PDB file of C-alpha atoms in Angstrom:
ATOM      1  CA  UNK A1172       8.376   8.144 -29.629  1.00 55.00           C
ATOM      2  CA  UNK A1173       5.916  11.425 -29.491  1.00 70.00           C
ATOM      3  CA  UNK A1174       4.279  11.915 -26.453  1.00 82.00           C
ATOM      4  CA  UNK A1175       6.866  10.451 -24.302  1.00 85.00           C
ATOM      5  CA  UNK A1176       8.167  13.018 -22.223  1.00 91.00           C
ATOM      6  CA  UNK A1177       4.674  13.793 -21.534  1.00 94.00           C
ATOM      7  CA  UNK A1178       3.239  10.491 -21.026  1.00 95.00           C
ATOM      8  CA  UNK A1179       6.180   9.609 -18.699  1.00 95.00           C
ATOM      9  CA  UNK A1180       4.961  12.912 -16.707  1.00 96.00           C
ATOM     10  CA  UNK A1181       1.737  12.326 -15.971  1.00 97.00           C
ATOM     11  CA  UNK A1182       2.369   8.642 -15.182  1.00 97.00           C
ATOM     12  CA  UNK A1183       4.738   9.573 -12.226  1.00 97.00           C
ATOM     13  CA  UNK A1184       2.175  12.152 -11.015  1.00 98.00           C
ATOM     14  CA  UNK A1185      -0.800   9.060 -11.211  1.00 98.00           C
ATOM     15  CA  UNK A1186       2.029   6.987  -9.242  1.00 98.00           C
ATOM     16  CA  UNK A1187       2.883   9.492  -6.776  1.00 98.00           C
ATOM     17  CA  UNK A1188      -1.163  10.670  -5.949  1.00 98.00           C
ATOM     18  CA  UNK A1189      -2.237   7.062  -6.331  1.00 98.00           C
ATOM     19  CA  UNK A1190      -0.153   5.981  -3.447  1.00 98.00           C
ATOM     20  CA  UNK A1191      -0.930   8.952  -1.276  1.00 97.00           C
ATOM     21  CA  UNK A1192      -4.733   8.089  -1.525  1.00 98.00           C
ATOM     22  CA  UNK A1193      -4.724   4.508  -1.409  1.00 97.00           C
ATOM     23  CA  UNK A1194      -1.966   4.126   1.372  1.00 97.00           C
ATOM     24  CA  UNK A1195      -4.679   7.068   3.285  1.00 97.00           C
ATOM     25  CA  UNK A1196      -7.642   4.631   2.512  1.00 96.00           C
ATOM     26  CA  UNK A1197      -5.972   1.533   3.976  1.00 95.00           C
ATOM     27  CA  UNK A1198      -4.606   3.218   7.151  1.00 96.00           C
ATOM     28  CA  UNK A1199      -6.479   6.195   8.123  1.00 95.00           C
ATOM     29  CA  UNK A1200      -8.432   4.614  11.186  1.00 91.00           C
ATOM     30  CA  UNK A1201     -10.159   7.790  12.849  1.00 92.00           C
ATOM     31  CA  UNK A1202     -13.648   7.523  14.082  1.00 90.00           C
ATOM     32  CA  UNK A1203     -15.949   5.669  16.382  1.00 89.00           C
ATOM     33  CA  UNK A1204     -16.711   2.863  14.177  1.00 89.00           C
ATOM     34  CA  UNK A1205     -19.820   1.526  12.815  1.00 92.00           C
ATOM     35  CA  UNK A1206     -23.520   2.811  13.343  1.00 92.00           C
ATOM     36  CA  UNK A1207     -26.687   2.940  11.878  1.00 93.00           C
ATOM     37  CA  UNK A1208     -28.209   5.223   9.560  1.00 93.00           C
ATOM     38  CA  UNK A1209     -31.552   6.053   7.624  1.00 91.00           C
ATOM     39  CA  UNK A1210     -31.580   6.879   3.998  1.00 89.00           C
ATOM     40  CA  UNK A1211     -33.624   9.410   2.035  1.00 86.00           C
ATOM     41  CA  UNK A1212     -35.162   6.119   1.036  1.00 84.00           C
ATOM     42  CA  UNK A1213     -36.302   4.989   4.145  1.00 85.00           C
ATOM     43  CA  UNK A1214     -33.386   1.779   4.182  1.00 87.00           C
ATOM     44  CA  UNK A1215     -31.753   1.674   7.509  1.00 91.00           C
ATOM     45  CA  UNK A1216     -27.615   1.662   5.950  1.00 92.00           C
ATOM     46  CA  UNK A1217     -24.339   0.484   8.419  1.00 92.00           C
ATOM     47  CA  UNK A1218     -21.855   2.887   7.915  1.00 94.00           C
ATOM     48  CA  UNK A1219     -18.459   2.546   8.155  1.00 93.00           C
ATOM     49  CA  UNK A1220     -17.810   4.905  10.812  1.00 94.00           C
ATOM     50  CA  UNK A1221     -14.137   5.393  10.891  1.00 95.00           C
ATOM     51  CA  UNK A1222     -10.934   6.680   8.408  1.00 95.00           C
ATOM     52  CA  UNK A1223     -11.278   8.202   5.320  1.00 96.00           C
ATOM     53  CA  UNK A1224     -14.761   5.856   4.227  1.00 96.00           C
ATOM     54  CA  UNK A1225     -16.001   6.744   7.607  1.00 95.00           C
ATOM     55  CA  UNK A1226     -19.248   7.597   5.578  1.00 95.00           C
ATOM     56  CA  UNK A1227     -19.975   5.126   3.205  1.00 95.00           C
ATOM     57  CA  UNK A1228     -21.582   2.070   3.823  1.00 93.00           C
ATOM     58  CA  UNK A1229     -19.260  -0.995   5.250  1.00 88.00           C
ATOM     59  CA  UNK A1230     -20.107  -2.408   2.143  1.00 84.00           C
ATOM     60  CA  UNK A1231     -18.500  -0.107  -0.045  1.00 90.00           C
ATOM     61  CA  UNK A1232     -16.069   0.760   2.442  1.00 91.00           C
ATOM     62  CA  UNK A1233     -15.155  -2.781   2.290  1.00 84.00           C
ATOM     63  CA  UNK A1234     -14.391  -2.981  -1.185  1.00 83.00           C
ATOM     64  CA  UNK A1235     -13.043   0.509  -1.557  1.00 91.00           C
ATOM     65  CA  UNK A1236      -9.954  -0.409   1.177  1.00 90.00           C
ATOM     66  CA  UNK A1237      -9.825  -3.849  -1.309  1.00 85.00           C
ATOM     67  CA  UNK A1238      -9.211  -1.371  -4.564  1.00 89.00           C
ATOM     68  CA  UNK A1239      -6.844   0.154  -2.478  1.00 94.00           C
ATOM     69  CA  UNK A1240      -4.927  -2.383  -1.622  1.00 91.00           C
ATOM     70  CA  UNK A1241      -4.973  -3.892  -5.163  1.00 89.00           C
ATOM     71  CA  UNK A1242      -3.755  -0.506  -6.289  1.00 94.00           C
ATOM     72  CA  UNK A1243      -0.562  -0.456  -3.895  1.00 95.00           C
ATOM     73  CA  UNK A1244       0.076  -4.259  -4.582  1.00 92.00           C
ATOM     74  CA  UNK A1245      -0.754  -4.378  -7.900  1.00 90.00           C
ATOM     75  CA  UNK A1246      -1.320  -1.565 -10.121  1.00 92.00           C
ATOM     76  CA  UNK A1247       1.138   0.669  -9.059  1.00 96.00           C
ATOM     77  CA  UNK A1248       3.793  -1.796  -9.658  1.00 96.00           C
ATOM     78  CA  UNK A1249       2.578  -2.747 -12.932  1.00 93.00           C
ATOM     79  CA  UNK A1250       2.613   0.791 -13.727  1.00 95.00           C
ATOM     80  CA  UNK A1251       6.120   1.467 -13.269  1.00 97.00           C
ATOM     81  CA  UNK A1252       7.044  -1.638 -15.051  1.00 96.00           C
ATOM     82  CA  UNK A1253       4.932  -1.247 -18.023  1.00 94.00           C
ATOM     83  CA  UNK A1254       5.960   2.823 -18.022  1.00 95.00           C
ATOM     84  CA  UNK A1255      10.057   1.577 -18.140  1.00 95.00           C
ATOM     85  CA  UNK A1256       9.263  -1.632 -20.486  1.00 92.00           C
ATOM     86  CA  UNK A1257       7.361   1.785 -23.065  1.00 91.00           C
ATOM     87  CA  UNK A1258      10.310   4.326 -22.734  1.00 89.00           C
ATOM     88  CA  UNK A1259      12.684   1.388 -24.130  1.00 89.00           C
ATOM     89  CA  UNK A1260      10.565   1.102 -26.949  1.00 84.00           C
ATOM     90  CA  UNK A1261       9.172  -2.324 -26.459  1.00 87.00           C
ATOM     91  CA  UNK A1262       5.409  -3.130 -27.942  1.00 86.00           C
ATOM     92  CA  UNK A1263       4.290  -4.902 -24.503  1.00 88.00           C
ATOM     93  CA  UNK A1264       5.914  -2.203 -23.033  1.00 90.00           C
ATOM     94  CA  UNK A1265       3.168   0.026 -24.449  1.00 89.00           C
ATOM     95  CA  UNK A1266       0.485  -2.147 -24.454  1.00 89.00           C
ATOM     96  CA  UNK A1267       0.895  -2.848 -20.471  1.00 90.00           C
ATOM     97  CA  UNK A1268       1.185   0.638 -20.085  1.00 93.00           C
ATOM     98  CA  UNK A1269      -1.721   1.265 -22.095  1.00 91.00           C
ATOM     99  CA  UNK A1270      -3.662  -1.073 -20.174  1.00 87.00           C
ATOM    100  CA  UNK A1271      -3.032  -0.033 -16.571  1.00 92.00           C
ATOM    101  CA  UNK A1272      -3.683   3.424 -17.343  1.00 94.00           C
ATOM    102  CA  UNK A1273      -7.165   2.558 -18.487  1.00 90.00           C
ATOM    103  CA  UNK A1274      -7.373   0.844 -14.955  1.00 90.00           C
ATOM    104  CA  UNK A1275      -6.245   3.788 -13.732  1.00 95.00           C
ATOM    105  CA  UNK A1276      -8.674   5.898 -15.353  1.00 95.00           C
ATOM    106  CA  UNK A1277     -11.763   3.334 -14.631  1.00 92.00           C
ATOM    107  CA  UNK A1278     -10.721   3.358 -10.435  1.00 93.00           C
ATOM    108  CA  UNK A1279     -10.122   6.769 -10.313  1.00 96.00           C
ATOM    109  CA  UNK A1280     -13.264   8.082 -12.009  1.00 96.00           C
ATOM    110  CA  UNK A1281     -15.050   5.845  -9.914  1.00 94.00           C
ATOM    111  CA  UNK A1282     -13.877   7.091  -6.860  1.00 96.00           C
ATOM    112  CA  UNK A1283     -14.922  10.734  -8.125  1.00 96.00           C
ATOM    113  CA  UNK A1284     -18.786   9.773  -8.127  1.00 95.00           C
ATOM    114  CA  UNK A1285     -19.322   7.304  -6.190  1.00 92.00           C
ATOM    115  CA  UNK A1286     -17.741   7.982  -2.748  1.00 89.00           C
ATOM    116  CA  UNK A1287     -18.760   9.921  -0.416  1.00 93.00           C
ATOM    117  CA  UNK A1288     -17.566  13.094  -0.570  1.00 95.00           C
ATOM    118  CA  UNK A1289     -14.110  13.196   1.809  1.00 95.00           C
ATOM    119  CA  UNK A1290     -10.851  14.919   2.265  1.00 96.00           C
ATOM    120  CA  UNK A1291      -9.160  12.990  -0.621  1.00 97.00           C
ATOM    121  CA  UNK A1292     -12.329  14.624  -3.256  1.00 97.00           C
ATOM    122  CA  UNK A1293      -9.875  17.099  -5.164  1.00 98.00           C
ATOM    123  CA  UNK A1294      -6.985  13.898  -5.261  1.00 98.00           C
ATOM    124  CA  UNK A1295      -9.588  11.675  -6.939  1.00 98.00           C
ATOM    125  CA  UNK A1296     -10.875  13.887  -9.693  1.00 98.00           C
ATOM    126  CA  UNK A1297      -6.931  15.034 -10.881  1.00 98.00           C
ATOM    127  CA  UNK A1298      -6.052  10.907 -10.788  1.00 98.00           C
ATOM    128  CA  UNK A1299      -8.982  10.579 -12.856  1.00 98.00           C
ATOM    129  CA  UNK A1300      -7.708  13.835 -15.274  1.00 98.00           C
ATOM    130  CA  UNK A1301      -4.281  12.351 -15.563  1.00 98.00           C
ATOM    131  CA  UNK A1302      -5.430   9.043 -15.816  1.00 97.00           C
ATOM    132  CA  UNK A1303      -7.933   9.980 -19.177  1.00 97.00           C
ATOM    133  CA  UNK A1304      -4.921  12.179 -20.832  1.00 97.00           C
ATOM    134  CA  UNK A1305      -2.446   9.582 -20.585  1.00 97.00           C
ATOM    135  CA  UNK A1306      -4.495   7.034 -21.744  1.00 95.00           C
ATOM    136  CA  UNK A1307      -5.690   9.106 -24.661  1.00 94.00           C
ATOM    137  CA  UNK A1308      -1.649   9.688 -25.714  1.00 94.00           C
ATOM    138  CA  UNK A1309      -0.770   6.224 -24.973  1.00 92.00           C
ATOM    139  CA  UNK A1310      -3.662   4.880 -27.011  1.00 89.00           C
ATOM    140  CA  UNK A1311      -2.201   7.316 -29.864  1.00 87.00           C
ATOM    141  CA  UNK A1312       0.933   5.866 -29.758  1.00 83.00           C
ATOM    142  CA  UNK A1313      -0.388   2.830 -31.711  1.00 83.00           C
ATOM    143  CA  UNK A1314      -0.164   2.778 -35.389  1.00 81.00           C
ATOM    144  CA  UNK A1315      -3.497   1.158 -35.948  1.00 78.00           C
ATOM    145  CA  UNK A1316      -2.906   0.000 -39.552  1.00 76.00           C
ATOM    146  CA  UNK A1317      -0.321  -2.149 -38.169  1.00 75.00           C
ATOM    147  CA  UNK A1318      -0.716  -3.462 -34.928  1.00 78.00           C
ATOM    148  CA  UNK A1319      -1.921  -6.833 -36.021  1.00 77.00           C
ATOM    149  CA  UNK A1320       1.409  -7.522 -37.499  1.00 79.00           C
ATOM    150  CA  UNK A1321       2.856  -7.407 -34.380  1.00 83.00           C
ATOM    151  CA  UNK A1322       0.837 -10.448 -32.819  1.00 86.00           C
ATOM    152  CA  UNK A1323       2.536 -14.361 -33.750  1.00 85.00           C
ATOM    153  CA  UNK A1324      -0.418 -15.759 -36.351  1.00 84.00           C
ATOM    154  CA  UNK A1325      -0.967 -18.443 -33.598  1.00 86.00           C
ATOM    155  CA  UNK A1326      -2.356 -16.318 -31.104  1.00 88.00           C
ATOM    156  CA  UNK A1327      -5.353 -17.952 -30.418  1.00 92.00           C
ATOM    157  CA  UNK A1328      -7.873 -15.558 -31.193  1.00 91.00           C
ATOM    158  CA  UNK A1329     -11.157 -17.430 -31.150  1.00 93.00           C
ATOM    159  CA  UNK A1330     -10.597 -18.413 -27.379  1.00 93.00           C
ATOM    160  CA  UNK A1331      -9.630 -14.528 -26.006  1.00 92.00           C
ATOM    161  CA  UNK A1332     -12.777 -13.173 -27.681  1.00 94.00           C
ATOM    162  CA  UNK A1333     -15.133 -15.394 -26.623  1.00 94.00           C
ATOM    163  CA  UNK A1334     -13.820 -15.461 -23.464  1.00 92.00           C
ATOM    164  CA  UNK A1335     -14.045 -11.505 -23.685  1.00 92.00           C
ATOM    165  CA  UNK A1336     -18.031 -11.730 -25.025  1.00 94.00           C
ATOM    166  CA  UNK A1337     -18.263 -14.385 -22.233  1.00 92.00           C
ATOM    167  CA  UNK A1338     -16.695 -12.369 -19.763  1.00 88.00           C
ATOM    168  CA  UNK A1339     -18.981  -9.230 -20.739  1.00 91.00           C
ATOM    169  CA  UNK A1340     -22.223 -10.703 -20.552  1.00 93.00           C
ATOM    170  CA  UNK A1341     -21.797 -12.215 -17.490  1.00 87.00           C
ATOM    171  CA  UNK A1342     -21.270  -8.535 -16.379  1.00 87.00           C
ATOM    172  CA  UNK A1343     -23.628  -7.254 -18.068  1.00 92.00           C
ATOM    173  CA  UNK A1344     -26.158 -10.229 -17.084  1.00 92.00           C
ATOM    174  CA  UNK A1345     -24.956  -9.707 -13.197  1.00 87.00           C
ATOM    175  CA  UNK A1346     -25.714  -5.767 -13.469  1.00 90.00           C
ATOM    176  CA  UNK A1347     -29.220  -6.300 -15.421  1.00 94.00           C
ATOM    177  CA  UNK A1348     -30.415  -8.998 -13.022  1.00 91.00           C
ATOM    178  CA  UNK A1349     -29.870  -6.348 -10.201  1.00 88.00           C
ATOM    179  CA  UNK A1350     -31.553  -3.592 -11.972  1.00 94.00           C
ATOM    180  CA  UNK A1351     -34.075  -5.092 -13.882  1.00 95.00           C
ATOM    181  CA  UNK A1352     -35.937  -6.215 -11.364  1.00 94.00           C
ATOM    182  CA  UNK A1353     -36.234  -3.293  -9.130  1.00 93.00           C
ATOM    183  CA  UNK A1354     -37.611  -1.454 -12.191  1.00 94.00           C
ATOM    184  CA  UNK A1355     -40.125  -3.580 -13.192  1.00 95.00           C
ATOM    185  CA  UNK A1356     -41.236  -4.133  -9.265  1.00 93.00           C
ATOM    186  CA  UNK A1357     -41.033  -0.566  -8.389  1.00 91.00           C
ATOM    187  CA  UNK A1358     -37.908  -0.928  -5.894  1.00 90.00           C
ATOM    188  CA  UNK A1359     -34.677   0.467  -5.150  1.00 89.00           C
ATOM    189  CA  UNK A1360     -31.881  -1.844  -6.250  1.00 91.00           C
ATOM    190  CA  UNK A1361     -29.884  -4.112  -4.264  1.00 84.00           C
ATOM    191  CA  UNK A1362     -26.480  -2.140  -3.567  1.00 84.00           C
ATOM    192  CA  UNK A1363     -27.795   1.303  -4.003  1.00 89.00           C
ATOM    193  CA  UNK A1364     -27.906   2.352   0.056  1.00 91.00           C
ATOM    194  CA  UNK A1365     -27.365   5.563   0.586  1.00 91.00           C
ATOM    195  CA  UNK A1366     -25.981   6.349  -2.495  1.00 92.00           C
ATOM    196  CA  UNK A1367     -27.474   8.923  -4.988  1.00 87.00           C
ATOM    197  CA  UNK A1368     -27.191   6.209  -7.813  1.00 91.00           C
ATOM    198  CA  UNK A1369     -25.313   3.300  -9.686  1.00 92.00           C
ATOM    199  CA  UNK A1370     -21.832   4.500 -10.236  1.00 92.00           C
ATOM    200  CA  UNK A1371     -20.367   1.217 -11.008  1.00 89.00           C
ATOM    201  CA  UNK A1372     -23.334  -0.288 -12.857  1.00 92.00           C
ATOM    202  CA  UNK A1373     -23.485   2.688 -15.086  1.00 94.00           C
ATOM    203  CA  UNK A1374     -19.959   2.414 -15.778  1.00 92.00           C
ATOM    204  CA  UNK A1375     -20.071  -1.707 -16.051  1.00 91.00           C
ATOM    205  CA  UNK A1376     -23.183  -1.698 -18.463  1.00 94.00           C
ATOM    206  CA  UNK A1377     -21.803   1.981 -20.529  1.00 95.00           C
ATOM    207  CA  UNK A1378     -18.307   1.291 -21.281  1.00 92.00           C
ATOM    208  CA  UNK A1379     -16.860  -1.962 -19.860  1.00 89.00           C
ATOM    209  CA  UNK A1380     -19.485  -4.354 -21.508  1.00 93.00           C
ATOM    210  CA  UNK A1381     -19.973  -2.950 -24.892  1.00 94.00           C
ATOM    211  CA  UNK A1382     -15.898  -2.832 -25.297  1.00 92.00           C
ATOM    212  CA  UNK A1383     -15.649  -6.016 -24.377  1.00 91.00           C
ATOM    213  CA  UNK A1384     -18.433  -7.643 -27.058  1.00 95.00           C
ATOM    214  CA  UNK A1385     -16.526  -4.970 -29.520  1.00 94.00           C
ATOM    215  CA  UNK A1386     -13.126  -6.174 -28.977  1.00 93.00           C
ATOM    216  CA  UNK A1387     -14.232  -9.888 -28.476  1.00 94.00           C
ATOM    217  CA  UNK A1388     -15.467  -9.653 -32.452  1.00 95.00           C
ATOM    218  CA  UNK A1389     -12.811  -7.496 -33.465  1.00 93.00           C
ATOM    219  CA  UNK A1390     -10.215  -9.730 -32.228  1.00 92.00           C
ATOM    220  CA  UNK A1391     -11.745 -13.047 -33.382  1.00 94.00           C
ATOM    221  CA  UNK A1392     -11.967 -11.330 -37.094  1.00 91.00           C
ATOM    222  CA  UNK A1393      -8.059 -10.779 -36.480  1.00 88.00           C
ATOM    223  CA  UNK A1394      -9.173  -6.789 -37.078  1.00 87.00           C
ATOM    224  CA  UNK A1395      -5.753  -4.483 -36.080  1.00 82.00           C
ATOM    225  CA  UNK A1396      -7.982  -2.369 -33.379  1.00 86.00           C
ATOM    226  CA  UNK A1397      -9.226  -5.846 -31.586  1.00 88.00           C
ATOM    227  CA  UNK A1398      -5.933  -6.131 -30.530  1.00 86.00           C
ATOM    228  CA  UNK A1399      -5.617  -3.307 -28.445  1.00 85.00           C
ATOM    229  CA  UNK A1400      -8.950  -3.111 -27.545  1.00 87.00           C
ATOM    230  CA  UNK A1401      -8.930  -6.769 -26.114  1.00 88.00           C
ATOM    231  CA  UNK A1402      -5.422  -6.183 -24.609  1.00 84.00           C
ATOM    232  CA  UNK A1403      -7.120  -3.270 -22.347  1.00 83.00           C
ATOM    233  CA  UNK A1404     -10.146  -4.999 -21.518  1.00 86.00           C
ATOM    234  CA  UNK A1405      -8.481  -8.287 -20.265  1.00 87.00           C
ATOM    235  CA  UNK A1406      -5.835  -6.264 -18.059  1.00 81.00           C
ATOM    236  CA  UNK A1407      -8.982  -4.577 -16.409  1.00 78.00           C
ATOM    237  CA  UNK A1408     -10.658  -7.520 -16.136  1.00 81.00           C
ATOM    238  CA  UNK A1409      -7.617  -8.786 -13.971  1.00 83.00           C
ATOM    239  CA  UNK A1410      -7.050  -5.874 -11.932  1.00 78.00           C
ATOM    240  CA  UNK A1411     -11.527  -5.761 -11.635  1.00 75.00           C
ATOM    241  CA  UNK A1412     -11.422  -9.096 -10.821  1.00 80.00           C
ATOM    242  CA  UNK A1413      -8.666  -9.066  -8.545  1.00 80.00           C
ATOM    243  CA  UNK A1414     -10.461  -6.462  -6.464  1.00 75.00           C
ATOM    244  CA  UNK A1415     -13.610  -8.372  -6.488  1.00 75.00           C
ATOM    245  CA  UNK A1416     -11.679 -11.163  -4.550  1.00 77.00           C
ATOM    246  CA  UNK A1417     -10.246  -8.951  -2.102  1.00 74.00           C
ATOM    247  CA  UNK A1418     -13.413  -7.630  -1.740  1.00 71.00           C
ATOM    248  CA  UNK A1419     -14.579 -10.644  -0.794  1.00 75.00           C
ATOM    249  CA  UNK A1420     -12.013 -11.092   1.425  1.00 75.00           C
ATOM    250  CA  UNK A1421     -12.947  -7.858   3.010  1.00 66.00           C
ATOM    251  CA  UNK A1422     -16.726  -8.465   3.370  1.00 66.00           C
ATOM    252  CA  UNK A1423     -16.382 -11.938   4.862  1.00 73.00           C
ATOM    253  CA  UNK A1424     -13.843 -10.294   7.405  1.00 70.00           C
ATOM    254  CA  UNK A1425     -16.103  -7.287   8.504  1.00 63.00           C
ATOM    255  CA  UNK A1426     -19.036 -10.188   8.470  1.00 69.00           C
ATOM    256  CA  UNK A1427     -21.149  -9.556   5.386  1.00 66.00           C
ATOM    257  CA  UNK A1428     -22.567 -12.706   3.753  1.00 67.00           C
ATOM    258  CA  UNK A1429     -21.452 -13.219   0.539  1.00 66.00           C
ATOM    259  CA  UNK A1430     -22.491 -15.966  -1.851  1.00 67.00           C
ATOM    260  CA  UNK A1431     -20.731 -19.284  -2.097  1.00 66.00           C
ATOM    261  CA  UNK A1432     -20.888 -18.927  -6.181  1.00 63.00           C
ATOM    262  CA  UNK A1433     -19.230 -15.426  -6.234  1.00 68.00           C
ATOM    263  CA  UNK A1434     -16.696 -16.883  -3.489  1.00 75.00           C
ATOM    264  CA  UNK A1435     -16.237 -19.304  -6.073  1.00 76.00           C
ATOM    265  CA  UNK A1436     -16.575 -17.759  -9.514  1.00 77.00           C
ATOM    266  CA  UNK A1437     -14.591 -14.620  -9.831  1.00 78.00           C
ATOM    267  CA  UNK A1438     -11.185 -16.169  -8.405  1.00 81.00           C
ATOM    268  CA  UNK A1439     -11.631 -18.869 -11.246  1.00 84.00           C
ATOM    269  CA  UNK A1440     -12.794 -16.165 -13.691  1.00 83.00           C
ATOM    270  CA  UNK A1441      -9.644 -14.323 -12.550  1.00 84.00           C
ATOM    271  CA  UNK A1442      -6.965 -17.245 -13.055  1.00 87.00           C
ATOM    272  CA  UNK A1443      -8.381 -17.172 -16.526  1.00 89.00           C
ATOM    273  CA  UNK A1444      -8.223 -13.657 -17.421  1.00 88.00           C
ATOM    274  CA  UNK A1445      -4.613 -13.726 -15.747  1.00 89.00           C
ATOM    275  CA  UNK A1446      -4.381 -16.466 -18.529  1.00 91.00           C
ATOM    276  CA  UNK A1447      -5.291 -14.715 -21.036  1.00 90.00           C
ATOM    277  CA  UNK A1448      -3.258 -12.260 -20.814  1.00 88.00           C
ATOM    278  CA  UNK A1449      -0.008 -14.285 -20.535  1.00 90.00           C
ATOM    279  CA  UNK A1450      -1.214 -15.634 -23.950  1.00 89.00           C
ATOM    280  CA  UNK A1451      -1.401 -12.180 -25.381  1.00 88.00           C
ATOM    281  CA  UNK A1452       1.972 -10.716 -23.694  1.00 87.00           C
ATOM    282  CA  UNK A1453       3.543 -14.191 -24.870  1.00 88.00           C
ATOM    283  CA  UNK A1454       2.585 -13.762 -28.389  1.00 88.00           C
ATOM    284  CA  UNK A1455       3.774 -10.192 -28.854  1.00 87.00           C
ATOM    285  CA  UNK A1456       6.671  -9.899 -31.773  1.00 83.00           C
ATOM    286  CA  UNK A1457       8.909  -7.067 -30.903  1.00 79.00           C
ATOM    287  CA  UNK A1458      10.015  -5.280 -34.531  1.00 68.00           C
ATOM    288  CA  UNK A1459      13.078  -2.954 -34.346  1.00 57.00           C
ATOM    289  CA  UNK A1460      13.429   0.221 -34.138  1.00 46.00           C
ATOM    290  CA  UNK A1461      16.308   2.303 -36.179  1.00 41.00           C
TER     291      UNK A1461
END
């Protein structure tokens, strides 16, 4: 299989960096807690205070100590699976792998621009380097042309994509009904703080939503790309989702009010995604190799 050796390389440095800066996140507890601060925009912001977010809001403190723990509990498991099930050759093998890197690649790059800047800076951007190379040569390991044949004909394929359009413009809908808004009234966003701008959102509305509608279409027309396309966007919709729900979690524990919907919504919205993609990993047809 070309690009193993080097796919299998930069995965173990992703693993090994990965849980260096998440296990840092969750425990590093230095600091004198929360206070109050004024942003260039006149918004009076509760920061964090303490460990490696100690200057970021508690809200995105919060949820960056969730992505963290998702990462150690989650993804970095899933990572080592999916990078054993690839180097024996197996299809969900690569498409897990596949998958998780692009989660990978979607944390890490987040982390780059929209934290504040902290001891862990340099860690973030080469996670986010090795993340988009191996990606990139584990996306190439597909032969396009083909891929279809690899999925049982029953898959059904008009229930993942719109579930994946679905799934994107409620994103997209979420994001736009934030920004919207505060355009049109001459406002800063809800969210934005004391940040410099819309990391997430800009990320959400560029990439995650418009792959999403893509795949969704590609994959109900049965297309060989929609495949893999939908494949990567459902696994980051779990591990997104996941870390919305922790979260959450963490926001209701440091006493943030969050709304009974979300509470509500994006657990169910993650049971189905989780369901989706045990429909997709079930359906997989392994051919042999010589």
């Amino acid at each position: 299989m070309k690009f193993r050796k080097t796919i299998s390389l930069l995965t173990l440095c992703i693993i090994i960096l990965s849980f260096i800066a998440a296990s840092y996140g969750i425990l590093s507890d230095n600091g004198n807690g929360q206070y109050e601060y004024k942003s260039i925009h006149g918004k009076t912001i509760l920061i964090y205070g303490k460990g490696l977010y100690k200057n970021d809001s508690v809200s995105v403190a919060s949820q960056a100590i969730a992505q963290d723990i998702v990462t150690i509990i989650l993804g970095i498991p899933l990572l080592i699976i999916s990078l054993y099930l690839s180097r024996k050759g197996l299809i969900k093998g690569r498409l897990l792998l596949t998958e998780i890197l692009g989660y990978f690649l979607y944390t890490y790059t987040s982390y780059s621009f929209l934290s504040m800047y902290n001891s862990l800076f340099l860690i973030y951007v080469m996670l986010m380097s090795l993340s988009f190379f191996a990606f990139t040569l584990a996306m190439m390991l597909f032969d396009i042309q083909d891929l279809s044949l690899y999925f049982d004909e029953k898959l059904p394929v008009k229930f993942l994509g719109c579930f994946l359009i679905f799934i994107a413009f409620v994103i997209g809908m979420m994001w736009l009904g934030r920004i919207v808004p505060s355009l049109i009234n001459n406002t800063l966003p809800n969210g934005l703080e004391h940040y410099a701008t819309l990391v997430i959102q800009a990320l959400d509305l560029g990439f995650l939503v418009p792959t999403g509608i893509i795949s969704g279409i590609l994959v109900i027309k049965k297309k060989a790309i929609g495949y893999l396309l939908a494949s990567v966007v459902i696994i980051k919709s779990i591990t997104m989702l996941s870390a919305i729900t922790a979260m959450i979690i963490g926001q209701i524990h440091v006493g943030i009010k969050v709304n009974f919907v979300e509470i509500v919504l994006f657990p169910l919205f993650n049971l189905l995604v989780i369901y989706c993609m045990t429909l997709i990993m079930k359906s997989v047809k392994e051919p042999r190799y010589e």
